[in-house]
Coordinates of C-alpha atoms in Angstrom, one line a residue:
M1 CA 0.1 0.2 -0.4
S2 CA 2.7 2.5 0.7
I3 CA 4.6 1.8 -2.5
F4 CA 0.3 2.4 -4.3
S5 CA 1.0 6.0 -2.3
E6 CA 4.5 7.2 -2.6
V7 CA 3.7 6.5 -6.8
G8 CA 0.5 8.7 -6.7
R9 CA 2.3 11.7 -4.4
R10 CA 4.9 11.2 -7.3
Y11 CA 2.2 11.3 -9.9
R12 CA 0.2 14.6 -8.2
S13 CA 3.6 16.0 -7.8
V14 CA 4.4 16.1 -11.3
T15 CA 0.9 17.1 -12.2
R16 CA 1.5 20.2 -10.1
Y17 CA 4.7 20.7 -12.0
N18 CA 3.2 20.8 -14.9
Q19 CA -0.3 23.2 -14.3
I20 CA 2.7 25.3 -12.5
L21 CA 4.3 25.4 -15.3
A22 CA 1.6 25.7 -18.2
V23 CA 0.5 28.7 -16.5
L24 CA 3.9 30.1 -16.4
V25 CA 4.7 29.6 -20.2
K26 CA 0.8 30.8 -20.8
Y27 CA 1.6 34.4 -19.0
G28 CA 5.3 34.4 -20.2
F29 CA 4.1 33.7 -24.1
E30 CA 1.8 37.1 -23.3
D31 CA 4.3 38.7 -21.6
L32 CA 6.4 38.2 -24.5
V33 CA 3.6 39.6 -27.0
Y34 CA 3.3 42.8 -24.9
Y35 CA 6.7 43.8 -25.3
L36 CA 6.9 43.3 -28.9
E37 CA 3.3 44.8 -29.4
K38 CA 4.2 47.9 -26.6
N39 CA 8.0 48.8 -28.6
K40 CA 6.7 47.9 -32.2
R41 CA 10.0 45.3 -32.3
V42 CA 10.1 42.2 -35.3
S43 CA 6.2 43.2 -36.8
F44 CA 6.8 40.1 -39.3
F45 CA 6.2 37.8 -36.3
R46 CA 3.1 40.3 -34.2
H47 CA 1.5 40.0 -37.3
L48 CA 1.7 35.9 -36.8
I49 CA -0.3 36.6 -33.8
P50 CA -3.8 36.3 -33.9
K51 CA -5.8 39.8 -33.1
A52 CA -7.6 38.6 -29.9
S53 CA -4.3 37.0 -28.2
R54 CA -2.7 40.5 -28.9
K55 CA -5.0 42.0 -27.2
H56 CA -5.6 40.1 -24.4
A57 CA -1.8 40.3 -24.0
T58 CA -1.7 44.2 -23.8
M59 CA -4.3 44.3 -21.3
H60 CA -2.6 43.7 -18.7
S61 CA 1.3 45.1 -17.4
K62 CA 3.7 42.3 -16.7
W63 CA 3.0 43.5 -13.0
A64 CA -0.2 42.5 -13.2
K65 CA 0.4 39.1 -14.6
M66 CA 2.2 38.4 -11.9
R67 CA -0.8 38.6 -9.8
L68 CA -3.4 36.2 -12.7
V69 CA -0.4 33.7 -12.7
C70 CA -1.1 33.5 -8.6
E71 CA -4.5 33.7 -8.6
E72 CA -4.8 31.1 -11.5
L73 CA -2.5 29.0 -9.0
G74 CA -4.7 29.1 -6.6
P75 CA -5.1 29.1 -2.4
T76 CA -1.0 29.0 -1.5
F77 CA -0.2 31.2 -4.3
I78 CA -2.9 34.0 -3.1
K79 CA -1.3 33.4 -0.1
F80 CA 2.2 33.4 -0.8
G81 CA 1.3 36.4 -3.2
Q82 CA -0.6 38.4 0.1
I83 CA 2.3 37.5 1.9
L84 CA 4.8 39.3 0.1
S85 CA 3.3 42.5 -0.7
S86 CA 4.3 43.3 2.8
H87 CA 7.8 42.7 1.7
P88 CA 8.0 45.9 -0.5
D89 CA 12.4 45.6 1.2
L90 CA 12.0 42.4 -1.8
I91 CA 10.0 43.0 -4.2
P92 CA 8.9 46.3 -6.2
L93 CA 7.1 49.2 -5.5
E94 CA 4.5 48.2 -8.7
L95 CA 4.4 44.9 -7.8
V96 CA 3.5 45.2 -4.6
A97 CA 0.3 47.7 -5.4
E98 CA -0.2 44.8 -7.8
L99 CA -0.1 41.6 -4.9
E100 CA -2.1 43.9 -2.8
K101 CA -5.1 43.4 -5.1
L102 CA -4.9 39.2 -4.7
Q103 CA -8.8 37.8 -5.0
D104 CA -9.8 34.2 -3.7
K105 CA -12.7 34.2 -4.0
V106 CA -13.8 30.4 -5.2
P107 CA -17.6 28.5 -5.8
P108 CA -18.8 27.4 -2.2
M109 CA -17.5 23.4 -2.1
L110 CA -20.8 21.0 -1.3
N111 CA -23.2 21.5 1.4
S112 CA -22.6 17.8 2.0
D113 CA -18.8 17.9 2.3
A114 CA -19.5 21.4 4.7
K115 CA -22.1 19.6 7.0
N116 CA -18.8 15.9 7.0
V117 CA -16.3 18.0 8.3
V118 CA -18.0 20.0 11.0
E119 CA -20.1 16.8 12.2
T120 CA -16.0 14.9 11.6
E121 CA -14.5 17.5 13.6
L122 CA -17.4 17.6 16.2
K123 CA -17.9 14.0 16.8
D124 CA -22.5 14.4 16.1
S125 CA -24.5 15.2 13.7
A126 CA -25.3 18.5 13.0
E127 CA -28.7 18.5 13.9
N128 CA -27.1 17.1 17.3
L129 CA -25.7 20.2 17.2
F130 CA -27.2 22.7 15.9
A131 CA -31.0 24.2 15.9
W132 CA -30.6 24.8 12.6
F133 CA -27.6 24.7 10.6
D134 CA -27.8 27.0 7.7
P135 CA -26.9 24.7 4.2
N136 CA -26.2 28.0 2.3
P137 CA -22.8 29.7 2.7
F138 CA -22.5 32.7 4.1
A139 CA -18.9 33.7 2.6
S140 CA -16.7 31.6 1.0
A141 CA -12.7 32.0 -0.4
S142 CA -10.2 28.7 -1.3
M143 CA -9.2 28.2 2.2
A144 CA -12.9 27.6 3.7
Q145 CA -16.9 29.3 3.8
V146 CA -18.5 30.4 6.8
H147 CA -22.3 28.7 7.5
V148 CA -24.8 30.6 9.8
V149 CA -25.8 28.1 12.4
T150 CA -28.4 28.8 15.5
L151 CA -27.2 26.6 18.6
K152 CA -29.6 24.7 21.3
S153 CA -29.5 27.9 23.2
G154 CA -30.8 30.0 20.5
K155 CA -27.2 31.9 20.0
R156 CA -26.7 32.6 16.2
V157 CA -23.2 31.7 15.2
A158 CA -21.0 31.7 12.2
L159 CA -18.9 29.1 11.4
K160 CA -16.3 28.7 9.5
I161 CA -15.3 25.8 8.0
Q162 CA -12.3 24.6 6.4
R163 CA -12.2 23.0 2.9
P164 CA -11.9 19.2 3.0
G165 CA -7.9 18.5 1.8
I166 CA -6.9 21.6 1.1
K167 CA -4.2 21.0 4.1
E168 CA -2.8 18.4 1.3
I169 CA -2.5 20.7 -1.8
I170 CA -0.6 23.2 0.1
I171 CA 1.8 21.0 1.8
E172 CA 2.0 19.8 -1.8
D173 CA 2.5 23.2 -3.6
I174 CA 4.8 24.2 -0.3
K175 CA 7.1 21.4 -1.3
V176 CA 7.4 22.9 -5.2
M177 CA 7.8 26.3 -3.6
Y178 CA 11.1 24.6 -1.6
S179 CA 12.1 23.4 -5.9
I180 CA 11.4 26.8 -7.5
A181 CA 13.8 28.5 -4.8
E182 CA 16.6 25.9 -4.8
V183 CA 16.5 26.5 -8.7
L184 CA 16.4 30.2 -8.4
E185 CA 18.9 30.1 -5.6
K186 CA 22.0 28.0 -7.4
R187 CA 20.7 29.5 -11.2
I188 CA 20.5 33.1 -10.7
P189 CA 23.3 33.9 -7.5
S190 CA 22.3 37.7 -7.7
L191 CA 18.5 36.2 -6.4
K192 CA 20.7 34.9 -3.1
S193 CA 20.4 38.0 -0.5
F194 CA 17.3 37.9 -0.8
D195 CA 16.8 34.1 0.3
P196 CA 14.1 32.8 -1.4
I197 CA 14.4 29.4 0.6
G198 CA 14.1 31.3 3.7
L199 CA 10.9 33.4 2.1
V200 CA 9.3 30.4 1.2
K201 CA 10.2 29.1 5.4
N202 CA 8.3 32.0 6.6
F203 CA 5.8 31.4 4.2
E204 CA 5.1 27.7 5.5
D205 CA 4.9 28.6 8.9
S206 CA 2.9 31.6 8.6
I207 CA -0.3 29.9 6.4
L208 CA 0.4 26.5 8.6
K209 CA -0.8 28.9 11.2
E210 CA -3.4 29.9 9.3
L211 CA -3.9 25.9 8.6
D212 CA -5.2 25.4 12.0
F213 CA -8.3 27.1 13.1
I214 CA -7.4 26.3 17.2
H215 CA -4.6 29.5 16.4
E216 CA -7.6 32.0 14.7
S217 CA -9.1 31.6 18.1
V218 CA -6.4 32.3 20.4
N219 CA -5.9 35.6 17.9
V220 CA -10.1 36.5 18.4
Q221 CA -9.8 35.6 22.4
R222 CA -6.7 37.9 22.7
F223 CA -8.1 40.6 20.8
Y224 CA -11.7 40.3 22.1
N225 CA -9.7 40.4 26.1
N226 CA -8.2 43.7 24.9
I227 CA -11.1 45.5 23.5
K228 CA -13.1 43.8 27.2
Q229 CA -10.5 44.7 29.7
D230 CA -10.3 48.3 28.6
E231 CA -12.7 50.3 30.3
S232 CA -11.6 53.8 28.8
I233 CA -13.6 56.1 27.2
D234 CA -12.1 56.1 23.9
Q235 CA -12.6 53.0 23.4
F236 CA -15.2 52.6 20.8
A237 CA -14.4 48.3 19.1
N238 CA -15.8 44.7 19.3
A239 CA -15.1 41.9 18.5
P240 CA -17.3 38.2 18.2
K241 CA -16.9 36.2 21.0
V242 CA -15.7 33.0 20.2
Y243 CA -17.3 28.8 20.9
Q244 CA -14.9 27.2 22.2
N245 CA -16.5 23.9 22.6
Y246 CA -17.5 23.9 18.3
T247 CA -14.2 25.0 17.4
T248 CA -11.3 22.5 15.8
A249 CA -8.6 22.9 13.6
K250 CA -10.6 23.2 11.0
V251 CA -13.6 24.4 11.9
L252 CA -14.2 27.6 14.1
A253 CA -16.9 29.1 16.0
L254 CA -17.8 33.3 16.6
E255 CA -20.2 35.1 17.4
L256 CA -22.5 36.3 14.6
M257 CA -22.0 40.2 15.1
D258 CA -24.8 42.2 12.8
G259 CA -24.1 45.2 11.9
I260 CA -23.5 47.7 8.8
K261 CA -20.7 47.3 6.3
I262 CA -18.2 50.4 7.5
D263 CA -17.9 51.5 3.4
N264 CA -22.4 52.0 3.1
I265 CA -21.9 55.8 3.4
K266 CA -25.9 56.1 3.0
K267 CA -27.4 53.0 5.0
L268 CA -25.3 54.7 7.4
E269 CA -26.4 57.7 7.4
E270 CA -30.3 56.7 6.4
K271 CA -29.3 54.9 10.2
G272 CA -28.8 58.7 11.4
F273 CA -25.1 58.3 11.6
D274 CA -22.3 60.9 10.9
T275 CA -19.9 59.5 9.0
K276 CA -17.5 61.3 11.2
V277 CA -18.3 60.3 13.9
I278 CA -17.3 56.7 12.8
A279 CA -14.6 57.8 11.4
K280 CA -13.1 59.4 14.4
R281 CA -13.4 56.5 16.1
L282 CA -12.7 53.6 13.7
A283 CA -9.2 55.9 13.8
K284 CA -8.8 55.8 17.5
S285 CA -9.7 52.0 17.8
F286 CA -6.4 51.1 15.8
F287 CA -4.1 53.2 17.0
K288 CA -4.8 52.0 20.4
Q289 CA -4.6 48.8 19.0
I290 CA -1.1 49.6 17.6
F291 CA 0.3 52.1 20.8
E292 CA -1.5 50.9 23.5
Y293 CA -2.5 46.8 22.3
G294 CA 0.6 45.8 20.6
F295 CA -1.3 43.5 18.8
F296 CA -3.1 44.9 15.5
H297 CA -5.9 44.0 12.7
A298 CA -3.5 44.1 9.2
D299 CA -5.7 44.1 6.6
P300 CA -8.9 46.1 8.1
H301 CA -10.6 47.2 4.8
P302 CA -14.4 47.1 4.5
G303 CA -15.5 43.8 4.6
N304 CA -13.9 43.2 7.3
L305 CA -15.8 46.6 9.1
L306 CA -19.0 46.4 10.5
V307 CA -20.9 50.1 12.2
Q308 CA -23.1 48.4 15.1
S309 CA -26.0 49.9 17.0
N310 CA -23.9 51.5 19.1
G311 CA -22.1 53.0 17.1
H312 CA -18.7 50.8 18.1
I313 CA -16.9 49.3 15.2
C314 CA -16.9 45.6 14.9
Y315 CA -13.6 43.6 13.3
L316 CA -14.7 40.6 11.9
D317 CA -11.5 38.1 10.4
F318 CA -8.8 37.7 12.5
G319 CA -6.3 35.0 10.1
M320 CA -3.6 38.5 9.7
M321 CA -2.8 40.3 12.5
G322 CA 0.2 42.0 13.7
S323 CA 2.4 41.9 17.3
I324 CA 4.6 44.9 18.6
L325 CA 6.8 44.6 20.8
P326 CA 6.8 47.6 24.2
R327 CA 9.7 48.7 23.0
D328 CA 9.2 49.1 19.3
I329 CA 6.5 50.8 20.4
E330 CA 7.8 53.1 22.5
I331 CA 10.3 53.5 19.0
F332 CA 7.0 54.7 16.9
G333 CA 5.4 56.9 19.4
Q334 CA 9.6 58.5 19.5
L335 CA 9.2 58.8 15.9
F336 CA 6.3 60.1 15.0
L337 CA 7.0 62.4 17.5
A338 CA 10.2 63.8 15.6
I339 CA 8.4 63.6 12.6
T340 CA 5.7 66.4 14.1
R341 CA 8.8 68.5 15.6
K342 CA 10.9 68.7 12.9
D343 CA 14.4 66.4 14.5
V344 CA 16.0 65.3 12.0
N345 CA 18.8 63.4 14.7
K346 CA 16.0 61.5 16.5
I347 CA 13.9 60.4 14.2
I348 CA 17.3 58.6 12.9
K349 CA 18.1 57.8 16.0
A350 CA 14.3 55.9 16.5
L351 CA 15.4 54.3 12.6
Q352 CA 18.6 53.0 14.1
R353 CA 16.9 51.7 17.1
L354 CA 14.2 50.1 14.8
S355 CA 16.7 48.0 13.1
N356 CA 19.1 46.9 16.0
Y357 CA 21.6 50.0 15.2
K358 CA 22.7 48.6 11.8
A359 CA 25.9 49.7 10.5
I360 CA 24.7 52.6 7.9
D361 CA 27.0 53.1 5.0
N362 CA 27.0 56.7 4.1
I363 CA 25.0 58.5 7.8
R364 CA 25.2 62.0 5.7
N365 CA 23.4 60.7 2.7
L366 CA 20.7 59.3 5.4
E367 CA 20.5 62.9 7.3
F368 CA 19.7 64.8 3.9
D369 CA 16.7 62.5 2.7
I370 CA 15.3 62.7 6.3
N371 CA 15.5 66.5 6.4
E372 CA 14.5 66.5 2.9
F373 CA 10.9 64.5 3.9
V374 CA 11.2 65.8 7.0
E375 CA 10.8 69.5 5.7
K376 CA 8.7 68.1 2.9
H377 CA 6.0 67.2 5.3
S378 CA 5.9 70.7 7.1
V379 CA 4.6 72.3 3.5
R380 CA 2.5 69.9 2.7
S381 CA -1.0 70.5 1.9
I382 CA -2.0 67.8 0.2
H383 CA -2.2 64.1 2.1
K384 CA -0.9 66.2 5.1
N385 CA -2.6 64.4 8.1
E386 CA -2.1 61.0 6.7
L387 CA 0.3 58.1 8.8
S388 CA 0.1 55.9 6.0
T389 CA 1.6 59.1 3.6
L390 CA 4.5 59.3 6.3
M391 CA 4.7 55.4 7.1
L392 CA 5.5 54.7 3.2
E393 CA 8.1 57.7 1.9
L394 CA 9.5 56.3 5.8
K395 CA 10.0 52.8 3.9
D396 CA 11.3 54.4 0.9
I397 CA 14.0 55.7 2.5
I398 CA 14.8 52.5 4.3
I399 CA 15.3 50.4 2.0
A400 CA 17.8 53.0 -0.4
H401 CA 19.5 53.0 3.2
N402 CA 19.0 48.8 3.5
L403 CA 17.5 50.0 7.2
K404 CA 16.6 46.0 8.3
V405 CA 13.7 47.1 10.1
P406 CA 11.0 44.2 12.1
T407 CA 8.7 42.5 9.3
H408 CA 5.8 44.2 11.6
F409 CA 7.2 47.9 10.1
Y410 CA 5.8 46.8 6.6
L411 CA 2.7 45.6 8.8
F412 CA 1.6 48.7 10.1
A413 CA 2.3 51.0 6.8
R414 CA 0.0 48.9 4.6
S415 CA -2.7 48.1 7.9
L416 CA -2.8 51.9 7.4
V417 CA -3.2 52.3 3.8
T418 CA -5.6 50.3 4.4
I419 CA -8.0 51.7 6.4
E420 CA -7.2 55.5 5.6
G421 CA -8.6 54.1 2.5
V422 CA -11.9 53.6 4.6
L423 CA -12.1 57.3 6.8
Q424 CA -11.1 58.6 2.9
K425 CA -14.8 58.0 2.5
L426 CA -16.2 58.5 6.1
D427 CA -14.5 62.1 6.0
P428 CA -12.1 63.2 4.3
K429 CA -10.6 66.4 6.3
L430 CA -10.0 63.7 9.0
D431 CA -6.9 64.6 11.1
Q432 CA -5.8 62.3 12.0
L433 CA -2.0 63.3 13.4
V434 CA -4.3 65.1 15.8
L435 CA -6.2 62.2 16.6
V436 CA -3.0 60.1 17.6
R437 CA -1.1 62.3 19.3
P438 CA -2.1 61.2 22.8
Y439 CA -1.1 57.6 22.0
L440 CA 1.8 58.7 20.5
L441 CA 3.1 60.7 24.1
S442 CA 1.1 58.3 25.9
S443 CA 3.1 54.7 24.8
V444 CA 6.7 57.1 25.0
A445 CA 5.7 58.8 28.9
K446 CA 5.4 54.6 30.0
K447 CA 9.4 54.7 29.7
F448 CA 9.4 57.3 32.7
N449 CA 6.9 55.1 34.7
P450 CA 7.9 55.6 38.4
L451 CA 7.3 51.8 38.8
K452 CA 8.9 50.7 35.5
I453 CA 11.9 52.7 37.0
G454 CA 11.8 50.7 40.0
E455 CA 11.3 47.9 38.9
K456 CA 14.0 48.4 36.6
T457 CA 16.4 49.0 39.5
V458 CA 15.6 46.4 41.2
N459 CA 16.0 44.2 38.7
S460 CA 19.6 45.5 38.3
F461 CA 20.5 44.8 41.5
Y462 CA 19.4 41.6 41.4
E463 CA 21.4 40.9 38.0
L464 CA 24.0 41.9 40.2
G465 CA 23.7 40.3 43.2
N466 CA 23.5 36.7 40.1
Y467 CA 27.4 38.7 38.4
M468 CA 28.6 38.9 42.2
E469 CA 27.5 35.4 43.1
E470 CA 29.1 33.5 39.3
F471 CA 32.0 36.1 39.1
P472 CA 34.7 33.7 41.0
R473 CA 33.5 30.5 39.3
D474 CA 33.9 32.5 35.9
L475 CA 37.0 34.2 36.6
K476 CA 38.8 30.2 38.4
N477 CA 37.3 28.8 35.5
A478 CA 38.9 31.5 32.3
I479 CA 42.0 31.4 34.7
R480 CA 42.9 27.5 34.7
K481 CA 41.9 27.3 30.9
I482 CA 44.5 29.6 30.4
N483 CA 46.9 27.6 32.7
S484 CA 46.0 24.2 30.8
G485 CA 46.8 26.1 26.9
E486 CA 43.1 25.5 26.3
V487 CA 43.1 29.5 25.8
K488 CA 46.1 31.1 24.7
V489 CA 46.4 35.1 25.2
D490 CA 47.5 37.1 23.2
L491 CA 50.1 40.6 25.0
T492 CA 49.8 42.3 20.9
H493 CA 49.5 46.2 22.6
K494 CA 46.4 46.5 19.6
G495 CA 43.1 46.5 21.2
I496 CA 44.4 46.4 25.0
D497 CA 43.1 49.6 26.2
P498 CA 39.6 48.5 26.3
M499 CA 40.1 45.3 27.7
V500 CA 42.5 47.0 30.5
H501 CA 40.0 49.5 30.8
T502 CA 37.1 47.0 31.3
L503 CA 39.0 45.1 33.7
Q504 CA 38.9 48.3 35.9
R505 CA 35.4 49.4 35.5
V506 CA 35.0 45.4 36.9
T507 CA 37.3 46.1 40.0
K508 CA 36.0 48.8 40.6
Q509 CA 32.6 47.7 40.8
L510 CA 33.0 44.4 43.3
V511 CA 34.8 47.0 45.4
T512 CA 32.1 49.3 45.5
A513 CA 29.3 46.3 45.9
F514 CA 31.5 44.7 49.2
I515 CA 31.9 48.1 50.3
M516 CA 27.9 48.6 50.2
A517 CA 27.5 44.4 51.4
A518 CA 29.8 45.8 54.7
L519 CA 28.0 49.6 55.1
I520 CA 24.3 47.6 55.4
V521 CA 25.7 45.0 57.4
S522 CA 27.4 47.3 60.1
A523 CA 24.2 50.0 59.6
A524 CA 22.1 46.8 61.0
L525 CA 24.5 46.8 63.6
F526 CA 24.1 49.7 64.9
I527 CA 20.5 50.3 64.8
I528 CA 19.8 47.0 66.3
S529 CA 22.4 47.8 68.8
E530 CA 21.3 51.5 69.3
I531 CA 24.7 52.7 69.2
E532 CA 25.1 56.4 70.1
P533 CA 24.7 58.9 69.5
L534 CA 21.1 58.4 68.6
W535 CA 18.2 60.2 66.5
K536 CA 14.5 59.5 66.8
G537 CA 16.1 56.0 68.5
Y538 CA 17.7 55.2 65.8
S539 CA 21.8 55.1 65.4
L540 CA 23.2 58.2 63.7
I541 CA 26.1 56.1 62.6
G542 CA 24.1 53.4 61.3
I543 CA 21.4 56.0 59.5
L544 CA 25.6 57.9 58.0
C545 CA 25.8 54.2 57.0
I546 CA 22.6 53.1 55.0
I547 CA 23.0 57.2 53.1
I548 CA 26.5 56.2 51.8
T549 CA 24.5 52.9 50.8
I550 CA 22.6 54.5 48.7
I551 CA 24.7 57.2 47.4
L552 CA 26.9 54.3 46.0
A553 CA 24.3 52.1 44.9
Y554 CA 23.0 54.9 42.7
G555 CA 26.6 55.2 41.3
M556 CA 26.8 51.9 40.3
I557 CA 23.5 51.7 38.9
R558 CA 24.7 54.2 36.8
N559 CA 28.0 53.1 35.9
L560 CA 26.1 49.6 34.5
G561 CA 23.7 51.6 32.3
K562 CA 26.8 53.0 30.5
G563 CA 29.7 51.0 27.5
D564 CA 32.5 49.9 28.4
Y565 CA 34.2 53.3 26.7
D566 CA 32.4 55.5 29.1
N567 CA 34.4 57.4 31.4
M568 CA 34.3 55.9 35.1

């Protein structure tokens, strides 16, 4: 049986290779025809091509053809294109724009197939599980479709059902993509710097997570919890509840949310909604996700946004989410504030922090580009208040100077472009910079929170204690290795000064630490023994010892925060 299954698997692989090759040849031929038509080359051969073929070939640019290739090859390549569109540092901007248009709408699967998946996953019949199961899908895509069901309790639920066999198709396609990536790396050395195999690996991790509805349910629950725990007056978002008892790796049960599609301006106005108010609420809810929660909806297009009866914005479809570290949230806040203040040095510093202080080839050119960027922004009248415009222009500078910023920077930029398209329809004059400023200031102010500073101080003392405990053993091991010849010490003068400086600094810190320990013990003895002179019943000598200890501790904490080349 295993031999036949292996033969069947190889046959499927060969068949898929042939399908991919046929699509590539088809659009490659059209691209050649487009080139001949556009440049009026080789008229003899052009006239041999049927007029209908020439007309079809010239309808789309070469970048549009790449999008059509992805759409024709199916869900795996569509998802790969969508993820690739979040990497403008790797592909041309024209291709990014095309890949963002990718659609994965397909005909719905058979009603019996959808029902079978549900019954297999939930291990019971649909009749026993639900009071009503709508056989007609509410929505359909290449990887899953949604049916409306009613629970026995009367709750209406949106049931997302994975297409049967889709995982096997995607896994097979990923193997093909790995093969193509290996060929590209070997045959086109210039592509090696883009790491095609690494790109496929990242895509594999992403799409396999998306195929696991448990992972998506965690995203929904995390988003839902952030909203429910936020009791501030500017919290205007909502999200569906997850029904865990009806959720598996292939079935996701979410509360069915009612509302009006956010881009249906006519219906919103008929229901008495002020679209300017809705625009402000949408913008605030998104900025809170970025600068307060650090977890944001990365695909906020109109189809994923509903306006509910209370005027709140309900988010749907949590397959694509962005996550930002608290450190990066603070950097984003500093970056945007520096832009509004035209502070070139702080903008550069923020970009360097985002790129983990990657060496800049030409700092003067970067300063020039940033200065031009802030000056243009200060006098701009069109798109002046759009954050996405700032992000996209910064993205161009980042790519031009080869700064490697985190992927969520591009995901943030892309989601801003998407949500600003919605905001533009609701209120074309909305000033986003005014709305976002309080969140920027709050994200930066968190760094100076007294509780955070106290926590850092305690952690510093804890780390110092561990350091003092481990240092003698590490020093002893190092000396043993030097004596045994495992480590050879080069005493050439070159580079020895920094090492001497570091040793001096470590020695001073150790001596200070021992003095502090002695003072603490002495203070305790003086106070307990009530050694005179006394002040309010406490030994003044003991109190003096504590004050000296605090001063020494402050100095040590400052020195710990300095680099090895700072003056002592």
